[in-house]
Amino acid sequence: MIRTYTINKGQKPTNEQLQEVIEAKKKPIVFDEDSPELSPAMYKALKSSVMQRNRKKNA
């Protein structure tokens, strides 16, 4: 199950939300046809695009 939360700047997550993150961290990553494992080249491209997006957001 996917849960989406919006946390505004300065707002702290609830203890329940923190516990969900801690529990999710313990579970293994499961790849499938909808979300395949990225190759090193694809991972590098994704990381680069995220960095560019973040630079534009912070500018």
Tab-separated table of C-alpha atoms in Angstrom:
chain	number	residue	atom	x	y	z
A	1	MET	CA	0.000	0.000	0.000
A	2	ILE	CA	1.279	3.466	-0.887
A	3	ARG	CA	0.608	6.388	1.406
A	4	THR	CA	1.261	9.981	0.487
A	5	TYR	CA	1.732	12.735	3.010
A	6	THR	CA	2.349	16.415	2.438
A	7	ILE	CA	4.684	17.952	4.972
A	8	ASN	CA	4.955	21.706	4.795
A	9	LYS	CA	8.182	23.589	5.444
A	10	GLY	CA	8.791	23.766	9.175
A	11	GLN	CA	6.223	21.046	9.938
A	12	LYS	CA	7.487	17.938	11.695
A	13	PRO	CA	6.221	14.450	10.839
A	14	THR	CA	4.094	12.682	13.432
A	15	ASN	CA	5.416	9.759	15.473
A	16	GLU	CA	3.145	7.457	13.439
A	17	GLN	CA	4.681	8.695	10.187
A	18	LEU	CA	8.200	8.241	11.555
A	19	GLN	CA	7.381	4.678	12.639
A	20	GLU	CA	6.071	3.882	9.133
A	21	VAL	CA	9.332	5.092	7.625
A	22	ILE	CA	11.388	3.049	10.086
A	23	GLU	CA	9.349	-0.101	9.313
A	24	ALA	CA	9.544	0.497	5.546
A	25	LYS	CA	13.315	0.854	5.774
A	26	LYS	CA	13.542	-2.702	7.161
A	27	LYS	CA	11.716	-4.239	4.174
A	28	PRO	CA	13.578	-5.294	1.016
A	29	ILE	CA	13.141	-3.431	-2.262
A	30	VAL	CA	11.001	-5.451	-4.668
A	31	PHE	CA	11.484	-4.793	-8.391
A	32	ASP	CA	8.859	-5.746	-10.984
A	33	GLU	CA	7.948	-4.896	-14.580
A	34	ASP	CA	6.370	-1.587	-13.522
A	35	SER	CA	9.413	-0.547	-11.492
A	36	PRO	CA	12.486	-2.390	-12.761
A	37	GLU	CA	15.913	-2.100	-11.205
A	38	LEU	CA	17.880	0.752	-12.762
A	39	SER	CA	21.124	0.121	-14.610
A	40	PRO	CA	24.111	2.204	-13.464
A	41	ALA	CA	23.680	4.505	-16.508
A	42	MET	CA	19.957	4.975	-15.845
A	43	TYR	CA	20.635	5.658	-12.169
A	44	LYS	CA	23.239	8.292	-13.085
A	45	ALA	CA	20.770	9.988	-15.477
A	46	LEU	CA	18.027	9.975	-12.833
A	47	LYS	CA	20.350	11.402	-10.193
A	48	SER	CA	21.458	14.144	-12.588
A	49	SER	CA	17.881	15.127	-13.465
A	50	VAL	CA	16.902	15.242	-9.777
A	51	MET	CA	19.869	17.489	-8.994
A	52	GLN	CA	18.903	19.839	-11.850
A	53	ARG	CA	15.288	19.943	-10.684
A	54	ASN	CA	16.352	20.720	-7.123
A	55	ARG	CA	18.636	23.527	-8.299
A	56	LYS	CA	15.727	25.107	-10.192
A	57	LYS	CA	13.424	24.754	-7.158
A	58	ASN	CA	15.929	26.412	-4.826
A	59	ALA	CA	16.778	29.262	-7.224
